[in-house]
Coordinates of C-alpha atoms in Angstrom, one line a residue:
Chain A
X237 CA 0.0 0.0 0.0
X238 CA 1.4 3.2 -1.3
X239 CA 1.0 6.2 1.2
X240 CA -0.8 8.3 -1.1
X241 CA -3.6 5.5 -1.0
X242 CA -3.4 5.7 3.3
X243 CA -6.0 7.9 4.1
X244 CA -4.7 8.1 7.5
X245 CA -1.4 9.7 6.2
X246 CA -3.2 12.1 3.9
X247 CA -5.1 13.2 6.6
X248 CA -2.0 13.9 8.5
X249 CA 0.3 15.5 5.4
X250 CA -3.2 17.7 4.8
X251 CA -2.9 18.5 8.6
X252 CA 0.6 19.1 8.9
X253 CA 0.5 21.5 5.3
X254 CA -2.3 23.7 7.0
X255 CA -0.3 24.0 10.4
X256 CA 2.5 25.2 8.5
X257 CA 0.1 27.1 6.0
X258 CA -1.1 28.7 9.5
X259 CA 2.4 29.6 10.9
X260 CA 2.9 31.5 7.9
X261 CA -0.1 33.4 7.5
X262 CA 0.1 33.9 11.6
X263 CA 3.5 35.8 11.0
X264 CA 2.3 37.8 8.6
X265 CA -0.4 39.4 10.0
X266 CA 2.0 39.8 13.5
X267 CA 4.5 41.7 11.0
X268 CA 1.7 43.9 10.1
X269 CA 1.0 46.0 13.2
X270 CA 0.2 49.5 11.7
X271 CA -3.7 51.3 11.9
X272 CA -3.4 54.0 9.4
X273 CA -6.2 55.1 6.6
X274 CA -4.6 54.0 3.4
X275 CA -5.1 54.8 -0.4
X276 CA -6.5 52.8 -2.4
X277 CA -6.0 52.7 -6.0
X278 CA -8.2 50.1 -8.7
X279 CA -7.6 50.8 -12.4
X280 CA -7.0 48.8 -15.6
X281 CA -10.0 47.5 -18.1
X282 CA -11.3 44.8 -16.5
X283 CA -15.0 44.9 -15.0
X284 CA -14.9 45.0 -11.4
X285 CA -12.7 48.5 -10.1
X286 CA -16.5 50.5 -9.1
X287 CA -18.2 48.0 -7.6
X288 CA -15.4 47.2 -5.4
X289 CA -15.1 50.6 -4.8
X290 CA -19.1 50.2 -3.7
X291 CA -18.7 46.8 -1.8
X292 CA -15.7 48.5 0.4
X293 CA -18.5 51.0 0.9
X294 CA -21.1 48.8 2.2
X295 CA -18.5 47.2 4.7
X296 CA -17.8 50.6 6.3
X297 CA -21.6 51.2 6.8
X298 CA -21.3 47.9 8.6
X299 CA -18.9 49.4 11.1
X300 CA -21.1 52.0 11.5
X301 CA -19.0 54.6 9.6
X302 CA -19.7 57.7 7.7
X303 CA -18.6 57.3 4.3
X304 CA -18.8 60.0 1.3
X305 CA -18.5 59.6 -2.4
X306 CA -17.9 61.4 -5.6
X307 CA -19.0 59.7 -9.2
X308 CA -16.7 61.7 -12.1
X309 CA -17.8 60.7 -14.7
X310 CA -20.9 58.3 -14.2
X311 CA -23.0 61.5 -13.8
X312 CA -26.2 60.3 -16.4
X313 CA -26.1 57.1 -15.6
X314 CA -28.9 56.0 -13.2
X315 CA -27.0 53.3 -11.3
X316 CA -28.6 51.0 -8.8
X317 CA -25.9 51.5 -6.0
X318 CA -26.7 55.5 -6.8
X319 CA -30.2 54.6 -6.0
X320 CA -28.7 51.9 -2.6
X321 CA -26.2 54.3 -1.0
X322 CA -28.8 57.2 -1.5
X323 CA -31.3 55.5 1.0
X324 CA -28.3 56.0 4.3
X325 CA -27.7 59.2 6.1
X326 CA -24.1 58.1 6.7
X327 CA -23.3 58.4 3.1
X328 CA -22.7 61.7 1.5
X329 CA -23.2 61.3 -2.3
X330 CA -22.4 63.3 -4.8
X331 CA -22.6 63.0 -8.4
X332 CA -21.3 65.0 -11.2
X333 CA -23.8 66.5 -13.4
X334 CA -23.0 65.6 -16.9
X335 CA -21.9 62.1 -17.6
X336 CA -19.5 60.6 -20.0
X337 CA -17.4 63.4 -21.8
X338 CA -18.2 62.3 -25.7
X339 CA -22.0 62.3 -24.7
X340 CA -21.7 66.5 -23.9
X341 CA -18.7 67.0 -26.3
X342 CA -18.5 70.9 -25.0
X343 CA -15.2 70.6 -23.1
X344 CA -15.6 74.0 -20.8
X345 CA -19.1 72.5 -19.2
X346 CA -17.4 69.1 -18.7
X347 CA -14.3 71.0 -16.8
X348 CA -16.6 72.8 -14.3
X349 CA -18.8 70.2 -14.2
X350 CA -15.7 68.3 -12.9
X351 CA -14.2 71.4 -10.9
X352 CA -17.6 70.9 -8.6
X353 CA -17.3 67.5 -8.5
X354 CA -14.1 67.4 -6.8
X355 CA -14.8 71.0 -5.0
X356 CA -16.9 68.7 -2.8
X357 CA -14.3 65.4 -2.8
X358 CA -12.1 68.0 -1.6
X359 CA -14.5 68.4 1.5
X360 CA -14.7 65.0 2.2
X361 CA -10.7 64.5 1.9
X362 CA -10.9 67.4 5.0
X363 CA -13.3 66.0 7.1
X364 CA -12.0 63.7 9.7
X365 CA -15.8 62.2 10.6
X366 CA -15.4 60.6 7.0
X367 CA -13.6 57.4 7.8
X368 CA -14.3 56.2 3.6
X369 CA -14.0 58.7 0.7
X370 CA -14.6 56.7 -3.0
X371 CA -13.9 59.2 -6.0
X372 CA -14.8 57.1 -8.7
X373 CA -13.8 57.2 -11.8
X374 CA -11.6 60.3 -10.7
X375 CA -9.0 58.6 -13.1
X376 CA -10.9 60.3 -16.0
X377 CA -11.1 62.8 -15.1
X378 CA -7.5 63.4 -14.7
X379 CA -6.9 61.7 -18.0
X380 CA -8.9 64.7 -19.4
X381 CA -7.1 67.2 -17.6
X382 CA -10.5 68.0 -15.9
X383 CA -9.1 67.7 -12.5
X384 CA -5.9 68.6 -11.6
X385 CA -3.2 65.6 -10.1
X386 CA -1.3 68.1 -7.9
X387 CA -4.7 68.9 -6.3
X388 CA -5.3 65.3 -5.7
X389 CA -1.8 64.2 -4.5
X390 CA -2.2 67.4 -2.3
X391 CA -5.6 66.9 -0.8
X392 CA -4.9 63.2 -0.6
X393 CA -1.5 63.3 1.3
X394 CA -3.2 65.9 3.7
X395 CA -6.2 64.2 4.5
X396 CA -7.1 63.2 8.2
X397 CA -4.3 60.0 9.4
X398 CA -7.3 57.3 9.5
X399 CA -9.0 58.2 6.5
X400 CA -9.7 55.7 3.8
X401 CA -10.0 56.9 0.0
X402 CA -10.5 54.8 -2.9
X403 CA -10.1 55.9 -6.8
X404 CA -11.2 54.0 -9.3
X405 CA -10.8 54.3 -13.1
X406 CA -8.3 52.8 -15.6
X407 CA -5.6 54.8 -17.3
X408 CA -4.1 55.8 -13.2
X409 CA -1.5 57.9 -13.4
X410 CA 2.1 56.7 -12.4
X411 CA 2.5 59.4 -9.8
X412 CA -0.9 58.6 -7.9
X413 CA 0.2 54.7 -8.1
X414 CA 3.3 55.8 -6.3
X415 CA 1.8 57.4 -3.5
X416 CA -0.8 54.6 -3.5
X417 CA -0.7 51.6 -0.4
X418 CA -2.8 48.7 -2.2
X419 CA -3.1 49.4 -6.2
X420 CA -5.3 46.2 -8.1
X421 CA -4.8 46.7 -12.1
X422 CA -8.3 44.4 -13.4
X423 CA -7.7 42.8 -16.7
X424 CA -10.2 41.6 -18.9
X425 CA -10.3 38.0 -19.4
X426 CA -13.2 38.1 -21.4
X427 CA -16.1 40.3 -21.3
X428 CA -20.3 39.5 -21.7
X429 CA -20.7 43.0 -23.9
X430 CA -18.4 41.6 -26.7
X431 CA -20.2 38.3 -26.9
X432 CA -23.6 41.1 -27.9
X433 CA -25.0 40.8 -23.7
X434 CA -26.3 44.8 -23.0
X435 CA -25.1 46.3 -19.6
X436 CA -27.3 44.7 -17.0
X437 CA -29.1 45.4 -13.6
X438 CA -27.4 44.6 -10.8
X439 CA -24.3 43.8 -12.5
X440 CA -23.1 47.0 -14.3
X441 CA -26.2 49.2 -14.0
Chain B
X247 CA -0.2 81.1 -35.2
X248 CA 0.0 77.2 -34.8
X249 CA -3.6 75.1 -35.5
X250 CA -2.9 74.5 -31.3
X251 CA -2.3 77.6 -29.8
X252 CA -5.9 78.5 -31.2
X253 CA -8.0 77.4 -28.9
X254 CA -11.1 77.7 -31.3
X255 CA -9.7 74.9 -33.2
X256 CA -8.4 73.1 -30.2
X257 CA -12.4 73.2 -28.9
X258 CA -13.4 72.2 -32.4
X259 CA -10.9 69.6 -32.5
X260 CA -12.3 68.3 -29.0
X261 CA -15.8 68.3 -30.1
X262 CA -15.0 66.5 -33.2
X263 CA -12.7 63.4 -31.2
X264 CA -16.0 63.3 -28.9
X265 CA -18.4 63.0 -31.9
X266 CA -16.4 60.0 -33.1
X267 CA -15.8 58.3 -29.7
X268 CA -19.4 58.9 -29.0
X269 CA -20.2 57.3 -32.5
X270 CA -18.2 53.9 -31.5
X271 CA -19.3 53.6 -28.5
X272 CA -23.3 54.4 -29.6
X273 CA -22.5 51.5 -32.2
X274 CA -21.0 48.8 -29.8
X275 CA -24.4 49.8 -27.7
X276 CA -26.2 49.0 -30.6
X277 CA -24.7 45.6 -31.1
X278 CA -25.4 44.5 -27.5
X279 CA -28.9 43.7 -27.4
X280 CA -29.3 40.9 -25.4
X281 CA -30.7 40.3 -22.0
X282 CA -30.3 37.4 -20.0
X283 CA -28.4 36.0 -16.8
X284 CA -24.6 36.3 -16.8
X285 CA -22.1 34.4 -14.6
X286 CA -18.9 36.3 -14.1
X287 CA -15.7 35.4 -12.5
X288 CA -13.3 37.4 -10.3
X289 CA -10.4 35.9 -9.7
X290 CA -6.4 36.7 -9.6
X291 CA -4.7 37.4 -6.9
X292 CA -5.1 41.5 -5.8
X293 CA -7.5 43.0 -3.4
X294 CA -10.8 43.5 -5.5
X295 CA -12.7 40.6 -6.0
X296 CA -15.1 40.1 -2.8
X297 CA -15.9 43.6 -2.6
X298 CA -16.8 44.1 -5.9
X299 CA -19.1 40.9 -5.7
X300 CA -20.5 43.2 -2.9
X301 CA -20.9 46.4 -4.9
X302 CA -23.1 44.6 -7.6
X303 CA -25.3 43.3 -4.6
X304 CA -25.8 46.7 -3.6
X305 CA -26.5 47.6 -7.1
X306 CA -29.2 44.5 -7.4
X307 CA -30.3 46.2 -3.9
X308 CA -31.0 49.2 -5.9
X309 CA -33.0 48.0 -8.3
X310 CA -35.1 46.0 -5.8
X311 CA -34.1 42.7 -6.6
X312 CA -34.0 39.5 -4.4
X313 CA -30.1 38.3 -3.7
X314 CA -28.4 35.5 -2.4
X315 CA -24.5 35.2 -0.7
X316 CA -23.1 32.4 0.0
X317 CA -19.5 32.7 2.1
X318 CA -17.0 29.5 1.4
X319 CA -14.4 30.4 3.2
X320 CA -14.1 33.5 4.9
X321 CA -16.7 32.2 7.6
X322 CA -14.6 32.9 11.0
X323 CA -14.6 36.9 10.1
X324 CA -16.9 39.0 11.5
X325 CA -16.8 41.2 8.4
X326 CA -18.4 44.9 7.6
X327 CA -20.1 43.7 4.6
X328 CA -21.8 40.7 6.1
X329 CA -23.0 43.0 9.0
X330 CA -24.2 45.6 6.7
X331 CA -26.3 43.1 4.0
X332 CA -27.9 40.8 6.9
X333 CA -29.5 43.6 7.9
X334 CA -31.7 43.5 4.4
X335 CA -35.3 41.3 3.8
X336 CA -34.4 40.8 0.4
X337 CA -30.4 38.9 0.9
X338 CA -30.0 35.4 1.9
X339 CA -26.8 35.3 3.5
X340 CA -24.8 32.4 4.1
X341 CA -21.8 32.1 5.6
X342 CA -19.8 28.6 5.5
X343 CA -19.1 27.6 9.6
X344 CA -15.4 27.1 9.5
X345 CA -13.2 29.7 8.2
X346 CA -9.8 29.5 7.0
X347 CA -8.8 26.2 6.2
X348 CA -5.1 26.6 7.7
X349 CA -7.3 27.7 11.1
X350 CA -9.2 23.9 11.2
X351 CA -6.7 22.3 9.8
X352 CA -9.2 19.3 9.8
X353 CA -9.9 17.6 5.8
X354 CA -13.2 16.3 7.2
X355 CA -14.5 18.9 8.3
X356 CA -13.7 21.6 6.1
X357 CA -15.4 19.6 3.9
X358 CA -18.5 19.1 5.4
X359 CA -19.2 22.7 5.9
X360 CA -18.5 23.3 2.4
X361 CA -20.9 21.1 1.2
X362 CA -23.2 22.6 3.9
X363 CA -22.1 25.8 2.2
X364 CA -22.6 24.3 -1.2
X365 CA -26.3 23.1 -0.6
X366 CA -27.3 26.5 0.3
X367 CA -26.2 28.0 -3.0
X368 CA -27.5 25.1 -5.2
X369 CA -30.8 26.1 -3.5
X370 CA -30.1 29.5 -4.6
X371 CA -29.3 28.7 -8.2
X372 CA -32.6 26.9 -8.5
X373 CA -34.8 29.4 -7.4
X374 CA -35.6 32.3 -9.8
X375 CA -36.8 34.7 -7.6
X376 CA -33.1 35.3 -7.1
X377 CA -31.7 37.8 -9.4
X378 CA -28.2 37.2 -8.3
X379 CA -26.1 34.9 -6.6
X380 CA -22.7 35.6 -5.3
X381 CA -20.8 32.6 -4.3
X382 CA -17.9 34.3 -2.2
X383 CA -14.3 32.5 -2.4
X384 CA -15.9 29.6 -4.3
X385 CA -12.8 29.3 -5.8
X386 CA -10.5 28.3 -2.9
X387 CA -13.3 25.2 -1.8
X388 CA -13.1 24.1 -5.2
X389 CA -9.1 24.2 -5.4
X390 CA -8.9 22.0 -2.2
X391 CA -11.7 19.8 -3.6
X392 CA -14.4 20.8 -1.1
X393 CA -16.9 21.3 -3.8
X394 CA -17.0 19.4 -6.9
X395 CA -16.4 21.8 -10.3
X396 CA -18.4 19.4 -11.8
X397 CA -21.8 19.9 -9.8
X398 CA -20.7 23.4 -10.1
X399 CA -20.8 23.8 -13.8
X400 CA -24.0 22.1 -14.1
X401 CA -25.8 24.4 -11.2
X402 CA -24.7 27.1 -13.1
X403 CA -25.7 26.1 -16.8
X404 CA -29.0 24.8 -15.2
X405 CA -29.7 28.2 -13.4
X406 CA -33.1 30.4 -14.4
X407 CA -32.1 32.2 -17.5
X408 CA -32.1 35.6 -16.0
X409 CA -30.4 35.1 -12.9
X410 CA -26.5 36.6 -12.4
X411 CA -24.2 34.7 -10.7
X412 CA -20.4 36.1 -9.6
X413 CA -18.0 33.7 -8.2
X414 CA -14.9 35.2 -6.7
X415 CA -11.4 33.7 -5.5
X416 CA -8.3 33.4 -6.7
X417 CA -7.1 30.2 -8.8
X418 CA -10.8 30.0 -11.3
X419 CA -10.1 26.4 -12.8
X420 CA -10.2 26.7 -16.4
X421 CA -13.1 25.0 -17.0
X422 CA -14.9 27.6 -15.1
X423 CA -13.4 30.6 -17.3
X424 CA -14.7 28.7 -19.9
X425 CA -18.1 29.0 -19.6
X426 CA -18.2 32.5 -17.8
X427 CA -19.4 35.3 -19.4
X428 CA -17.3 38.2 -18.1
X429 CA -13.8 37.4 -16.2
X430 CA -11.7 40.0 -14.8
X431 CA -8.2 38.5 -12.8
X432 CA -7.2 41.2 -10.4
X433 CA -3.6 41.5 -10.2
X434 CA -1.6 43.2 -7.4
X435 CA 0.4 46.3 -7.9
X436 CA 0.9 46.5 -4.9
X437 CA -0.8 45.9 -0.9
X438 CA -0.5 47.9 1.9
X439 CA -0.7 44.6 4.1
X440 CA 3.0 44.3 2.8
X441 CA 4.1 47.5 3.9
X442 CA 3.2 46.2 7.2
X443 CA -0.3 47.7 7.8
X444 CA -3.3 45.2 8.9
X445 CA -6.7 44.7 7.4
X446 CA -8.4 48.0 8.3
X447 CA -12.2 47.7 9.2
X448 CA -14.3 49.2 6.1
X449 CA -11.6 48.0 3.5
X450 CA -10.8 44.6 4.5
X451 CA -12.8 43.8 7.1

């Protein structure tokens, strides 16, 4: 009898793989002692970077936090987390007023539409009784030139020690990825719209 | 005077590079005309792929619709999000009894909550008053052979033909990928857990 075939032994290698697996992990999370707020950065073209944005939301309102947010660019959509987040007076919501850039195609209302937008993510990034600021799709807008990235690096390195902020939106610029603690690039593997599925509830919309 | 020190042209020019990317874009709408149920798959190894399986639950939320979690593997957490949805009429939430498997450290019984676990969501796949189904660190039970891929792939390809299912966890087998819809790996950049600060409550936890 081989010892693979010994269930007795497998058991044992499975156990002894997962107390070592355990020892591991356990030392990790000893070596990682600090409480701070950190910056959180998801780009690249993959599905996924708002939503995440919106599910780190919901787990703050589950600690009981106030939370604020800022939609760039998402402005004309009517989402279904707009519509969630909306019903909670812990969340501050704000959404730009004009929606994706090539639907207006008048660059001097897109700009100020943008310059209020982050007028009031620069409020939020001041405020200490905000414990979870998402400024989605700000990467757009600073694509675009609509918001400025000193104002961001600024507002972001000054920002109240536990404060948590999350930017979304592919194309992040190098110098926001440096100042960054956790960046996640999402790459497409494949996507449902290519294969002729529209944008659905409760997934995208 | 150069064409882009005018900044007449340099509006026109705008306007024009909006018209086009608005007439792409209008056309890919176009082409997408289907409805129906779509399984997507986050997987990879950066920060991302739970909480954006949360964000499109608050998006379903948002639109009314009837949801269903079910938690493989993070059971032993006391996590924001699963806090924040139990709180709702319309989520079934689930959460598999065990935790981390390197915590048990016991084959048999890591299994058997699994296919606890796993019963729960073949319920939910069955039943279309559920408009979406997130099966939370599937991946992982399926990589240790918790839950069969097999009975997975048929759940899913059985499912009601409007329901959305997301699977998260790193290490999708193939065969999963296959027959997804929309796949996004999430790849670190980088985590702040490296530079030695700890899950923070409303990010990770």
């Amino acid at each position: 009898m081989s010892a693979d075939s010994n269930p007795k032994n497998a058991d044992q290698r499975y156990k002894d793989r997962m107390v070592r697996k355990k020892a591991v992990v356990d030392q990790s999370i000893a070596r990682a002692d600090q409480d701070r707020g950190v910056l959180l950065v998801l780009t690249g073209n993959g599905k996924g970077k708002s939503s995440s944005a919106f599910g780190m939301l919901a787990r703050a309102l589950g600690h009981g936090m106030q939370v604020g947010v800022v939609q760039f660019i998402k402005g004309s959509y009517s989402t279904g987390e707009e519509a969630f987040f909306r019903r909670f007076p812990e969340v501050r919501y704000h959404v730009m007023g004009e929606g994706f850039t090539w639907e207006t195609q008048d660059k001097e209302r897109d700009r100020a539409a943008a310059q209020a937008a982050w007028d009031v993510a620069s409020e939020l990034l001041s405020d200490e009784s905000v414990s979870l600021v998402v400024l989605d799709e700000l990467n757009i807008a600073l694509k675009y030139n609509y918001v400025e990235l000193e104002q961001v690096l600024e507002a972001v390195a000054k920002r109240p020690a536990m404060q948590h902020v999350v930017i979304t939106g592919r194309g992040a610029p190098q110098a926001l990825i440096d100042v960054a603690d956790t960046v996640t690039e999402m790459q497409v593997v494949k996507h449902a719209f290519k294969a002729g599925v529209r944008a659905q509830k409760g997934v995208e919309l």
